[in-house]
Coordinates of C-alpha atoms and ligand atoms in Angstrom, one line a residue:
X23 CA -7.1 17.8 9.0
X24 CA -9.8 15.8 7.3
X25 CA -10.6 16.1 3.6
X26 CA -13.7 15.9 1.9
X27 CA -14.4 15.8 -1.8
X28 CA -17.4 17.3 -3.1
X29 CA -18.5 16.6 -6.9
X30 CA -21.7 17.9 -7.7
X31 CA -20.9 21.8 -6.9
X32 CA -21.4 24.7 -9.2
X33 CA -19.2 27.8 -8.4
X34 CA -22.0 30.0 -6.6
X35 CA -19.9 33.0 -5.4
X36 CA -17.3 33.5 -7.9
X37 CA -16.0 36.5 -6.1
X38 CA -14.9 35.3 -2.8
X39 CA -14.1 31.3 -3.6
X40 CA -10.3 29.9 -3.3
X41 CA -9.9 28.3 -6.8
X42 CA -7.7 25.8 -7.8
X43 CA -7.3 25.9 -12.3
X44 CA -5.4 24.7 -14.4
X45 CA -3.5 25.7 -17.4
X46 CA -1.1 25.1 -20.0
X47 CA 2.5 24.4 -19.7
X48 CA 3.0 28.4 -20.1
X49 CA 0.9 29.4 -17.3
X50 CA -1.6 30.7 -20.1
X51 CA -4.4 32.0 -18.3
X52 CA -6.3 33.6 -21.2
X53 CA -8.7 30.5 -20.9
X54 CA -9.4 31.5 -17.0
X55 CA -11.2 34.5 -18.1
X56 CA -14.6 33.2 -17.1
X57 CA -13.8 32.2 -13.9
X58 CA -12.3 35.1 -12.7
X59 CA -12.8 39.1 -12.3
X60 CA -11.0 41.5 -14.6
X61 CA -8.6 43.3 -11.8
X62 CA -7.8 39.3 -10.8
X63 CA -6.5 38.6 -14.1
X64 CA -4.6 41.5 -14.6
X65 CA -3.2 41.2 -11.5
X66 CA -1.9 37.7 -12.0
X67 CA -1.1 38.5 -15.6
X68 CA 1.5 41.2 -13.9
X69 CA 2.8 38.6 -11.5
X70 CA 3.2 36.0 -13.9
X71 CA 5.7 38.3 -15.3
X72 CA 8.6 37.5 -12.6
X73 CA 6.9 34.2 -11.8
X74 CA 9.3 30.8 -12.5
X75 CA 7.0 29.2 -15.0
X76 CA 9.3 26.2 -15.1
X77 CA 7.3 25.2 -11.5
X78 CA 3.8 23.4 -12.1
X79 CA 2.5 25.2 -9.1
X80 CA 1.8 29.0 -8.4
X81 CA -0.8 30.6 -6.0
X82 CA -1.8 34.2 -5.7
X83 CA -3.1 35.7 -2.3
X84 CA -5.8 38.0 -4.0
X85 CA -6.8 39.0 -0.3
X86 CA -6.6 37.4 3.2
X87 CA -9.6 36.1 2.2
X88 CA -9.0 34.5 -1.1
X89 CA -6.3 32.5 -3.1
X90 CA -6.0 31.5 -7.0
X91 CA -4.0 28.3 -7.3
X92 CA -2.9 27.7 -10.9
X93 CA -1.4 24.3 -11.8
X94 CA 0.4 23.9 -14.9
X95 CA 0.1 20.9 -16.9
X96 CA 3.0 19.9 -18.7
X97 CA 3.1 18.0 -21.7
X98 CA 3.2 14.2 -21.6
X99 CA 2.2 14.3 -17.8
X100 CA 1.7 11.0 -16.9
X101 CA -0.9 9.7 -14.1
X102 CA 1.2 9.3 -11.4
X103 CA 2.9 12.8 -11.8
X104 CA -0.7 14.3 -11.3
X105 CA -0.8 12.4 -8.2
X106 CA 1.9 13.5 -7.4
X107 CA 0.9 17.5 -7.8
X108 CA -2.5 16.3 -5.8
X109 CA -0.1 16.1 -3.2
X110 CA 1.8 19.1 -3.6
X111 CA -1.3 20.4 -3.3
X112 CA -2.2 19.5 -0.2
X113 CA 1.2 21.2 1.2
X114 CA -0.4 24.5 -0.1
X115 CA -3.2 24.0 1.8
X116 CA -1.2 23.1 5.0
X117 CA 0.0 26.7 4.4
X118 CA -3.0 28.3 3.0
X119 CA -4.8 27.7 6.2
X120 CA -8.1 28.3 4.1
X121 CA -11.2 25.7 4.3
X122 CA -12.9 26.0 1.1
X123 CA -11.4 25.4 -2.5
X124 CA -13.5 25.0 -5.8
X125 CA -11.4 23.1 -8.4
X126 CA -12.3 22.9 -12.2
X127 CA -9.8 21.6 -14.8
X128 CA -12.2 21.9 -17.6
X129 CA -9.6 24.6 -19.2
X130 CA -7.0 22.4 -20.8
X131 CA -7.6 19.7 -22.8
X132 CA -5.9 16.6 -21.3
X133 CA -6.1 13.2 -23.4
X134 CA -6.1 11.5 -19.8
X135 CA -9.6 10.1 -18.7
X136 CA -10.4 11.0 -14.6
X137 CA -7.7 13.2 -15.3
X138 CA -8.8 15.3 -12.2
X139 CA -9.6 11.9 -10.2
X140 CA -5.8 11.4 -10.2
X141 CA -5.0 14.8 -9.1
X142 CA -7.7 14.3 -6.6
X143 CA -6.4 10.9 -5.4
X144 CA -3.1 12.1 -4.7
X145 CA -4.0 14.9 -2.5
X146 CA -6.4 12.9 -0.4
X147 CA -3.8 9.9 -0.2
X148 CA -1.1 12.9 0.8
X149 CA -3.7 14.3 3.8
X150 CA -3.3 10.8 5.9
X151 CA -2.2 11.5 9.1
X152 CA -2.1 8.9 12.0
X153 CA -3.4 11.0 15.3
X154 CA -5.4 8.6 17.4
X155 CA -3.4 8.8 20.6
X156 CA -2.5 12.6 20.1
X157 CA -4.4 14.7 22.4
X158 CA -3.8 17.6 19.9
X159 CA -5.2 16.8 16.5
X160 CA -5.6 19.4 13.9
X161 CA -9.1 19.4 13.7
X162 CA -9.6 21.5 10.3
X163 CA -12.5 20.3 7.7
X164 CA -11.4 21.1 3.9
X165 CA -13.7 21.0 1.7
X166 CA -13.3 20.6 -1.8
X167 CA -15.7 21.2 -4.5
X168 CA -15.2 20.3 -8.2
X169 CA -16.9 22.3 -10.5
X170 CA -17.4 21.6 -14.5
X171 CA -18.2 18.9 -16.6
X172 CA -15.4 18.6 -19.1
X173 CA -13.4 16.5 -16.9
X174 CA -16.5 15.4 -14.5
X175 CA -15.6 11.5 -13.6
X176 CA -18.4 8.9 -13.6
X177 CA -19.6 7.3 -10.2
X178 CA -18.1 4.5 -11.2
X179 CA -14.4 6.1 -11.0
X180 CA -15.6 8.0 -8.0
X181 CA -16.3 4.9 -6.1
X182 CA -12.6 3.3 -8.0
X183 CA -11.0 6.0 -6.2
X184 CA -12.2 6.0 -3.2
X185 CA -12.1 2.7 -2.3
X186 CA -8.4 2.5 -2.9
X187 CA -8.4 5.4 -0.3
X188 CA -10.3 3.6 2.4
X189 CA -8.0 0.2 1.3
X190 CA -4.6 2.1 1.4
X191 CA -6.0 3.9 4.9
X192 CA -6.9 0.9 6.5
X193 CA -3.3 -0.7 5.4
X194 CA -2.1 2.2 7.0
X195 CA -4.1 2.2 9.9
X196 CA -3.0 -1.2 10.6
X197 CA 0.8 -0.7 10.3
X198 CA 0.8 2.8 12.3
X199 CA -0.9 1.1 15.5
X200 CA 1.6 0.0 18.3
X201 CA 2.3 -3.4 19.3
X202 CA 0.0 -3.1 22.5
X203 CA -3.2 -2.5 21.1
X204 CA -2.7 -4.1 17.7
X205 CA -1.3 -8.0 19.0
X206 CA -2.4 -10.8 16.9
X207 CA -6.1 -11.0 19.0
X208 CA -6.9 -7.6 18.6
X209 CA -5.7 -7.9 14.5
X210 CA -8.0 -11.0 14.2
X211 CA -10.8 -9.8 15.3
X212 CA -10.6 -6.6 13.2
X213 CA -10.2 -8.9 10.3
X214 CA -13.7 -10.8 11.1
X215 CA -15.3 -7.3 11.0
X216 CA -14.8 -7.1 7.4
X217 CA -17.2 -9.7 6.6
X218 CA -19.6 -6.2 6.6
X219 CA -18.5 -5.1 3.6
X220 CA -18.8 -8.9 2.0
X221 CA -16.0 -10.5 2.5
X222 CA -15.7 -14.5 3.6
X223 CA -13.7 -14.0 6.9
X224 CA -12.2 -17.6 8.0
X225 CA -9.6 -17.2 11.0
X226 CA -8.0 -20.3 12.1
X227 CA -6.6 -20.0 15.5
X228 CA -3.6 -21.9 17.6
X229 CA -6.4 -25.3 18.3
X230 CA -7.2 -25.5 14.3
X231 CA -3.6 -24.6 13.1
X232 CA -2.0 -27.4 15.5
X233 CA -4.7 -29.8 14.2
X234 CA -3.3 -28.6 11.0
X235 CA 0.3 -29.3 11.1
X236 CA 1.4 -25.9 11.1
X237 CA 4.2 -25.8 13.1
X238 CA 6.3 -23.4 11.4
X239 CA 3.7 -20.4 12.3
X240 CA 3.2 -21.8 15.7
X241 CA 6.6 -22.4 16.6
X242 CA 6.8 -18.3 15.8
X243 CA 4.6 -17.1 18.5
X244 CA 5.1 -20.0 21.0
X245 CA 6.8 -17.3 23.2
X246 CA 3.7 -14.9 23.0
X247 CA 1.3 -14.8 25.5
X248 CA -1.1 -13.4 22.5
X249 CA -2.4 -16.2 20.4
X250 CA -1.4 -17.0 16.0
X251 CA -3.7 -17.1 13.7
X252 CA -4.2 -17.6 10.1
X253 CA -6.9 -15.1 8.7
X254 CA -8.5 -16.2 5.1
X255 CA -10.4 -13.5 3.6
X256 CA -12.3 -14.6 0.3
X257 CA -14.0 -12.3 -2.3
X258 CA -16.3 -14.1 -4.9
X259 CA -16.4 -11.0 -7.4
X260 CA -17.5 -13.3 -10.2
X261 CA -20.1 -15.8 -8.3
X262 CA -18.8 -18.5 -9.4
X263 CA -16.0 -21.3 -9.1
X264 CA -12.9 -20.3 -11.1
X265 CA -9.3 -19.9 -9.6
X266 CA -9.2 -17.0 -7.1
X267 CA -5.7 -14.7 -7.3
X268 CA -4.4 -15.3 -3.9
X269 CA -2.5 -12.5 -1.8
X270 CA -0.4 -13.6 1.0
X271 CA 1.0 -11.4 4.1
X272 CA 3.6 -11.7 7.0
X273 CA 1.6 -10.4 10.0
X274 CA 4.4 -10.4 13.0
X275 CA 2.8 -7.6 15.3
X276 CA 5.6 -7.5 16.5
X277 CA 9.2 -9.1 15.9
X278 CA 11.6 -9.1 18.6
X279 CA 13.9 -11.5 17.3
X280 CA 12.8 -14.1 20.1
X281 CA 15.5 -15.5 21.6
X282 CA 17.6 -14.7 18.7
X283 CA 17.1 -11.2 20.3
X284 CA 17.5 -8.0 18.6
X285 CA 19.5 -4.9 19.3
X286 CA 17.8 -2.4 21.3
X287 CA 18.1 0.4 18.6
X288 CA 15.4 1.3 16.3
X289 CA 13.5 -2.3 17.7
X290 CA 10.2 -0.1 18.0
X291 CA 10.1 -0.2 14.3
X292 CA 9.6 -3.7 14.3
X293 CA 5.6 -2.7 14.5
X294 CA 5.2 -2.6 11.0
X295 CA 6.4 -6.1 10.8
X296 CA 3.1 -6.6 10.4
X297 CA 2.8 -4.4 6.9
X298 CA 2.6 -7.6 4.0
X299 CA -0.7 -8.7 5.9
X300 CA -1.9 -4.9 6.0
X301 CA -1.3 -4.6 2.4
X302 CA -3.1 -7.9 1.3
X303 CA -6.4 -6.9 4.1
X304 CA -6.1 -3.2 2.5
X305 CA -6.4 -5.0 -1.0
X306 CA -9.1 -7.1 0.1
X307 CA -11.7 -4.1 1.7
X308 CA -10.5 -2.3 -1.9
X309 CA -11.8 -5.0 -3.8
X310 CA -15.0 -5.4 -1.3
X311 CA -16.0 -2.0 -1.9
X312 CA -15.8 -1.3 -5.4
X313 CA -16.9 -4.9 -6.2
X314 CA -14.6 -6.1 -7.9
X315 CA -15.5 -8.6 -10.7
X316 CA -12.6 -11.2 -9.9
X317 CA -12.7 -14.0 -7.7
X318 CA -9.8 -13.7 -4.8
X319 CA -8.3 -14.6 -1.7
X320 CA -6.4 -13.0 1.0
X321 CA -4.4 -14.9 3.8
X322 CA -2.9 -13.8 6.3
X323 CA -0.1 -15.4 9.4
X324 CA -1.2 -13.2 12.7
X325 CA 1.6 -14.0 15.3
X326 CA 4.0 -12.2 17.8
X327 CA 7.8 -12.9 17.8
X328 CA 8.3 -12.7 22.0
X329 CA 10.9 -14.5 23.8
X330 CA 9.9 -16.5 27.1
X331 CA 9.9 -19.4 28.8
X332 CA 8.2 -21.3 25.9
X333 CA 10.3 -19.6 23.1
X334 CA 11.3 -21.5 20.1
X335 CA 15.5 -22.2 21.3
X336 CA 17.7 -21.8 18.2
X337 CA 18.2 -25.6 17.0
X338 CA 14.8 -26.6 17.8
X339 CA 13.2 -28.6 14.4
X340 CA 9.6 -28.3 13.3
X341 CA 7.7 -30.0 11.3
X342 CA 5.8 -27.7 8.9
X343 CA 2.0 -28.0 6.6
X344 CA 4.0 -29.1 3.7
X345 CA 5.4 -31.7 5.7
X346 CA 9.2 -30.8 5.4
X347 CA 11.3 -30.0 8.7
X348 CA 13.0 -27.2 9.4
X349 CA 16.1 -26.7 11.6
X350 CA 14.9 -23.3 13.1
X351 CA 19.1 -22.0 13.5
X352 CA 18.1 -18.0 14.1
X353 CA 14.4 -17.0 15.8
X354 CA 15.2 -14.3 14.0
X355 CA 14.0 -15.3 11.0
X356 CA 10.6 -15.8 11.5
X357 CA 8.6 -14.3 8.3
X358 CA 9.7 -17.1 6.4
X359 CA 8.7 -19.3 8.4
X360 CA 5.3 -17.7 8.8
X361 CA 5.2 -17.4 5.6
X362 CA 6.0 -21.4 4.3
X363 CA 2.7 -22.7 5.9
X364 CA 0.5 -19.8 4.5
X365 CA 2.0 -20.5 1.1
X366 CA 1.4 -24.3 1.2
X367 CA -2.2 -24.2 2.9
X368 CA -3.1 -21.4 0.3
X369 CA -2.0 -23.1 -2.7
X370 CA -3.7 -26.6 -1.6
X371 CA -6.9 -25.0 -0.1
X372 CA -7.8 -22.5 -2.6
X373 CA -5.7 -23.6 -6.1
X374 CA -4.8 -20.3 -6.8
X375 CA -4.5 -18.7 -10.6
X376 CA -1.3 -17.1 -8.8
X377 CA 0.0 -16.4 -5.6
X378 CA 1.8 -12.9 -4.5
X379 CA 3.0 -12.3 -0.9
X380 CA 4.1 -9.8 0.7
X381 CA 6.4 -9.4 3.3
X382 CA 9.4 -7.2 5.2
X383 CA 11.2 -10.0 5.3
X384 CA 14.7 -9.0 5.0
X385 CA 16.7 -5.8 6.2
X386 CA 18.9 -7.2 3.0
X387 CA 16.8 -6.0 0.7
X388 CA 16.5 -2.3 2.1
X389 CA 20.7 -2.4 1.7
X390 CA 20.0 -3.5 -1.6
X391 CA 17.2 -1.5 -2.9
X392 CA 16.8 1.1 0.2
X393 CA 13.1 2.8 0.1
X394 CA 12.8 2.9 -4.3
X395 CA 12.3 -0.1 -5.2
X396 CA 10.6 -3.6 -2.9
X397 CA 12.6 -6.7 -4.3
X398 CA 10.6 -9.1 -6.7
X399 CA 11.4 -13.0 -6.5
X400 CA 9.4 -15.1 -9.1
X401 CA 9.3 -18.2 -10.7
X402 CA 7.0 -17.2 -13.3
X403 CA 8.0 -13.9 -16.2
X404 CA 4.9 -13.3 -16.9
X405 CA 3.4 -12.4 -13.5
X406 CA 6.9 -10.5 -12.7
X407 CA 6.7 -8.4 -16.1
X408 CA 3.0 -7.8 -15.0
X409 CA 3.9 -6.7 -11.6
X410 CA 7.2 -4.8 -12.7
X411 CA 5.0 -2.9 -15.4
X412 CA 2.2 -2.0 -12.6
X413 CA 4.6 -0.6 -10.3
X414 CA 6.1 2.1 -12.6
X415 CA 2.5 2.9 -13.5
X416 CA 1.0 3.7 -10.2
X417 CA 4.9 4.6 -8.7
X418 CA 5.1 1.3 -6.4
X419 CA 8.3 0.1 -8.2
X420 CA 10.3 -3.3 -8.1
X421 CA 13.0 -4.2 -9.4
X422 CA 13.9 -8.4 -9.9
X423 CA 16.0 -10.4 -7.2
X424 CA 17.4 -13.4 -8.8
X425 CA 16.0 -17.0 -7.5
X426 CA 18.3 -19.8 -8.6
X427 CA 18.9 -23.6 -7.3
X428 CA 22.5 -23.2 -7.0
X429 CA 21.5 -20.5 -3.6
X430 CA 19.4 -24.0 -2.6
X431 CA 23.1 -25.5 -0.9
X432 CA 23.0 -22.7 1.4
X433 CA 19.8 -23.5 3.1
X434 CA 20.5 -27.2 3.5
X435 CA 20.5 -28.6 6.9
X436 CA 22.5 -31.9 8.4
X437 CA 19.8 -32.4 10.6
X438 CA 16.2 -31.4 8.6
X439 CA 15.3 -30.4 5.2
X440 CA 16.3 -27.3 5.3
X441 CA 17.5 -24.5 8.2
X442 CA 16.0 -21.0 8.5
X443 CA 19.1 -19.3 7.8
X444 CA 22.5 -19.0 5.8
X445 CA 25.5 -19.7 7.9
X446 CA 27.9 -18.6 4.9
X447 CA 26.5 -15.4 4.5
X448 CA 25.9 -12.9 1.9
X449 CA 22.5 -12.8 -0.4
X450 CA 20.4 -12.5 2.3
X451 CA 17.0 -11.6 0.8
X452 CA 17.6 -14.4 -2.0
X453 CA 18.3 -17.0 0.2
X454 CA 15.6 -16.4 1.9
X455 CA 13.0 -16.3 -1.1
X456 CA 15.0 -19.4 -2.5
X457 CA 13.3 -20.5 0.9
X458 CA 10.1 -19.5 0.5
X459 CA 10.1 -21.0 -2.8
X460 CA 10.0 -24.9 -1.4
X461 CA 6.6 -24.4 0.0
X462 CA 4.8 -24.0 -3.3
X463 CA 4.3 -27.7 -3.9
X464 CA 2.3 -27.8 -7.3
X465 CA 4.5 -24.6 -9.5
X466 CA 1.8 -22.3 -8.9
X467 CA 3.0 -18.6 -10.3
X468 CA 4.3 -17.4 -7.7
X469 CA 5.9 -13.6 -6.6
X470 CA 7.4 -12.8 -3.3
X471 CA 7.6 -9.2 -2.5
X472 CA 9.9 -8.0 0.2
X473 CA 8.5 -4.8 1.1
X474 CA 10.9 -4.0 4.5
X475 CA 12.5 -0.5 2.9
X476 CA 8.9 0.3 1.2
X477 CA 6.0 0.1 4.0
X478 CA 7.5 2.6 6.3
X479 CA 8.5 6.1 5.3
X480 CA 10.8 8.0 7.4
X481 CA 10.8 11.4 5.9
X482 CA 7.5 10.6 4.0
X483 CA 7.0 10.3 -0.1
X484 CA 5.5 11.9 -3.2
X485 CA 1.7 10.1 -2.2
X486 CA 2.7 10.1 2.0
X487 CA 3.4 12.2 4.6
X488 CA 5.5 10.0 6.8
X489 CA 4.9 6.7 8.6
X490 CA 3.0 3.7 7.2
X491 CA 2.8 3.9 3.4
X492 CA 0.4 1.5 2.3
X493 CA 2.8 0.0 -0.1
X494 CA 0.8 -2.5 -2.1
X495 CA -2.5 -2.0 -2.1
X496 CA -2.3 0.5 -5.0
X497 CA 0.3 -2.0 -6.9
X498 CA -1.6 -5.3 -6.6
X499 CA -5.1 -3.1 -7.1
X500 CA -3.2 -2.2 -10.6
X501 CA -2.4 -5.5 -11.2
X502 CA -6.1 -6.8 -11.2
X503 CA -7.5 -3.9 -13.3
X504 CA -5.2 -4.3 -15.7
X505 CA -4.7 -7.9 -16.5
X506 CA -7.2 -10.2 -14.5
X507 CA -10.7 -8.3 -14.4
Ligands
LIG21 N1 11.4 -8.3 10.2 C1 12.8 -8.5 10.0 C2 13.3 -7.8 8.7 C3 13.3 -6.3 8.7 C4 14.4 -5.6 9.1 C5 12.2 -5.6 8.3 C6 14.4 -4.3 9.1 C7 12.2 -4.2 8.3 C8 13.3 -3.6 8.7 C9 13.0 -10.0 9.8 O1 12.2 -10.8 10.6 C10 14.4 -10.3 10.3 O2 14.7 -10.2 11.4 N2 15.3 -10.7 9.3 C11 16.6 -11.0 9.6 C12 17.0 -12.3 9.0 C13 18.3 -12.8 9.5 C14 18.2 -13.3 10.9 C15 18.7 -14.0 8.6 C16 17.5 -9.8 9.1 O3 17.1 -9.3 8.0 O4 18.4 -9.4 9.7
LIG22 MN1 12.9 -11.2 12.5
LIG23 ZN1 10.4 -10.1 11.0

């Protein structure tokens, strides 16, 4: 099913159009009277009767040909919760099996500006599906036309909207594809056609990173007959020189533990290891197409965790960018070492306002947290009470991880600097931030985000339908409108 929004549309047949209106919180529908026929509204008057009012969503089949939707607007709605009925929404028309709705909201009065963008956004965001290697696709065109000018939203909010549609469905697209067509090649050179929309595309591959020094990323996809890459992706919003916000992104196509080899069950879901770099390119297209006036930068680590005859071996040392060597005890835990040299390069290259990455980093943190919350590690309150504010806003929530030196013991090594993993156990996510946390070299803000029980849906969400979720790109969007644009 594929979704298109229409704005400019006047209601030309009244009689025979599906209509989606609103109304109060008491389903009164005195102030539909203009929009519909005399026997309609007595008809739904009589329904509403034995209707539950307490629901914010009630249709009536007036024939097989047409359906009234009404949605209630409760009091104090907020803008995710008309997201969220967007979305309910769009279950309706999975039933409805109608192609044409005309939508006006211009009967309530509603304090909240592109009040029906939001209820928009969250339908469209709800109608992803992931069907390019289904030889059955459900092939239906919706069309929906919005009618009215009370609540008419500018171009400008138009073009807000949907390029954090195309961003979140390009983060998607990214996560949902297998790890045979989308290896670290294949992701790379996706990356590079971005630059179409304006973005400075810079990928540094295996001969550039090794004359580099990064050997923490190599070392990751030295079993991988598929090359690693780091991808920079630069937006210059404001034309001139000041500090990009940088967004960093694990990309492991695909994590297999490496020698360190993973249990057989459930392995297939280590495709979306990939899902901190999809978020972070899905932010960067966002901010490419609705032009966003901020300077930033995107990087991402593109590698494939295989094991093989040229594996990393648990106990091997690397030297990584920052210069500090790492005892590599568990090939396991290869984000963070990804990771380390994309934080270092970043903050030398680009001297960032602030750094944010994103990562599924940990299976700790989906014990902890499960799929409500990603875990937030920072060294900085301001950015965290930022991002933790943000996140309840547009319903991408986090909740604080504690970072402390005392966790630092547990990553020492007898041999290097540090080792890749802790051999006492217990605060796993932490320790692995606490980690992360030695690569920034000049106390940049920084915020890691470990995303593992938030990028993939299982059952599917309030703004999903199951599968790849796009967790970020809506957050980090939030973040820039709000505080740094
Ligand atoms: N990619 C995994 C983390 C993960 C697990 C993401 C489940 C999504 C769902 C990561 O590379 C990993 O393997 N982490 C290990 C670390 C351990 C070896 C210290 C883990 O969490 O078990
Ligand atoms: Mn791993
Ligand atoms: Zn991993």
């Amino acid at each position: 099913m594929s979704i298109k929004i229409n704005y400019s549309n006047k209601l030309t047949s009244k009689s025979s159009a599906n209509l989606v209106l609103f109304v109060d919180q008491n389903f009164n529908i005195s102030v539909l009277k203009e929009m519909i026929s005399s026997t309609e509204f007595s008809y739904i008057s009589d329904l509403l009767k034995t209707s539950d009012l307490k629901k914010n969503l009630l249709f009536f089949e007036i024939n097989s040909k047409k359906t009234i939707f009404l949605v209630s607007i409760k009091k104090d709605l907020k803008t995710s919760e008309i997201e969220s009925l967007g979305a309910k929404f769009h279950g309706y028309i999975n039933y409805d099996k109608k192609n044409d709705y005309f939508v006006n909201s211009d009967t309530i009065n509603n304090k909240i500006e592109n009040f029906i963008g939001y209820f928009l956004h969250g339908l469209k965001l709800k109608s992803y599906e992931f069907n390019i290697y289904k030889s059955k696709k459900d092939k239906r065109l919706i069309s929906i036309n919005v009618f009215g000018d009370k609540n008419k939203i500018s171009a400008q909010n138009q073009l807000r909207f949907k390029a954090l549609e195309e961003g979140t469905f390009f983060a998607r697209d990214l996560v949902s594809e297998p790890g045979n067509i989308l290896h670290p090649d294949e992701y790379a050179k996706r990356l590079s056609s971005l630059k179409k929309h304006g973005l400075k595309v810079n990928i540094y591959d295996e001969k550039k990173l090794k004359k580099l020094g990064m050997n923490a990323l190599l070392g990751v996809g030295q079993g991988s007959i598929r090359g690693t890459y780091l991808v920079t992706m630069e937006w210059n919003g404001l034309k001139d020189n000041s500090k990009p916000l940088a967004f960093i992104g694990k990309g492991v196509c695909f994590d297999t533990g490496g020698i360190s080899l993973k249990p057989a069950k459930f392995m297939e879901d280590m495709t979306y290891d990939m899902a901190g770099s999809a978020t972070v390119v899905g932010l960067m297209k966002n901010l490419a197409l609705r032009k966003a006036k901020i300077n930033a930068v995107g990087v991402v680590g593109l590698v494939e965790n295989m094991p093989g005859g040229n594996a990393q071996r648990p106990g091997d040392i690397v030297k990584s960018y920052s210069g500090k060597t790492i005892e590599i005890l568990n090939t396991d835990a290869e984000g963070r070492l990804v990771l380390a040299d994309a934080l270092t390069f970043t903050e030398k290259k680009f001297k960032p306002k602030f750094m944010v990455d994103l990562a599924t980093l940990t299976g700790a943190i989906i014990v902890s947290l499960g799929s409500e919350y990603a875990g937030l590690f920072s060294n900085d309150d301001k950015l965290s009470k930022q991002l933790l504010d943000v996140g309840e806003k547009v319903d991408e929530k986090l909740w604080r991880m504690p970072l402390h030196k005392n966790f630092d013991k547990l990553i020492d090594s007898k041999n290097a600097d540090m080792q890749n993993i802790n051999y006492v156990g217990g605060a796993g996510s932490t320790t692995a931030a606490q980690f992360l946390q030695r690569f920034i070299l000049n106390k940049t803000p920084w915020a890691h985000l470990d995303i593992a029980g938030m990028a993939f849906s299982k059952y599917g969400g309030a703004l999903n339908s199951g599968g790849a979720t796009g967790y970020g790109v809506r957050l980090l969007n939030q973040l820039i409108e709000e505080h740094y644009e």
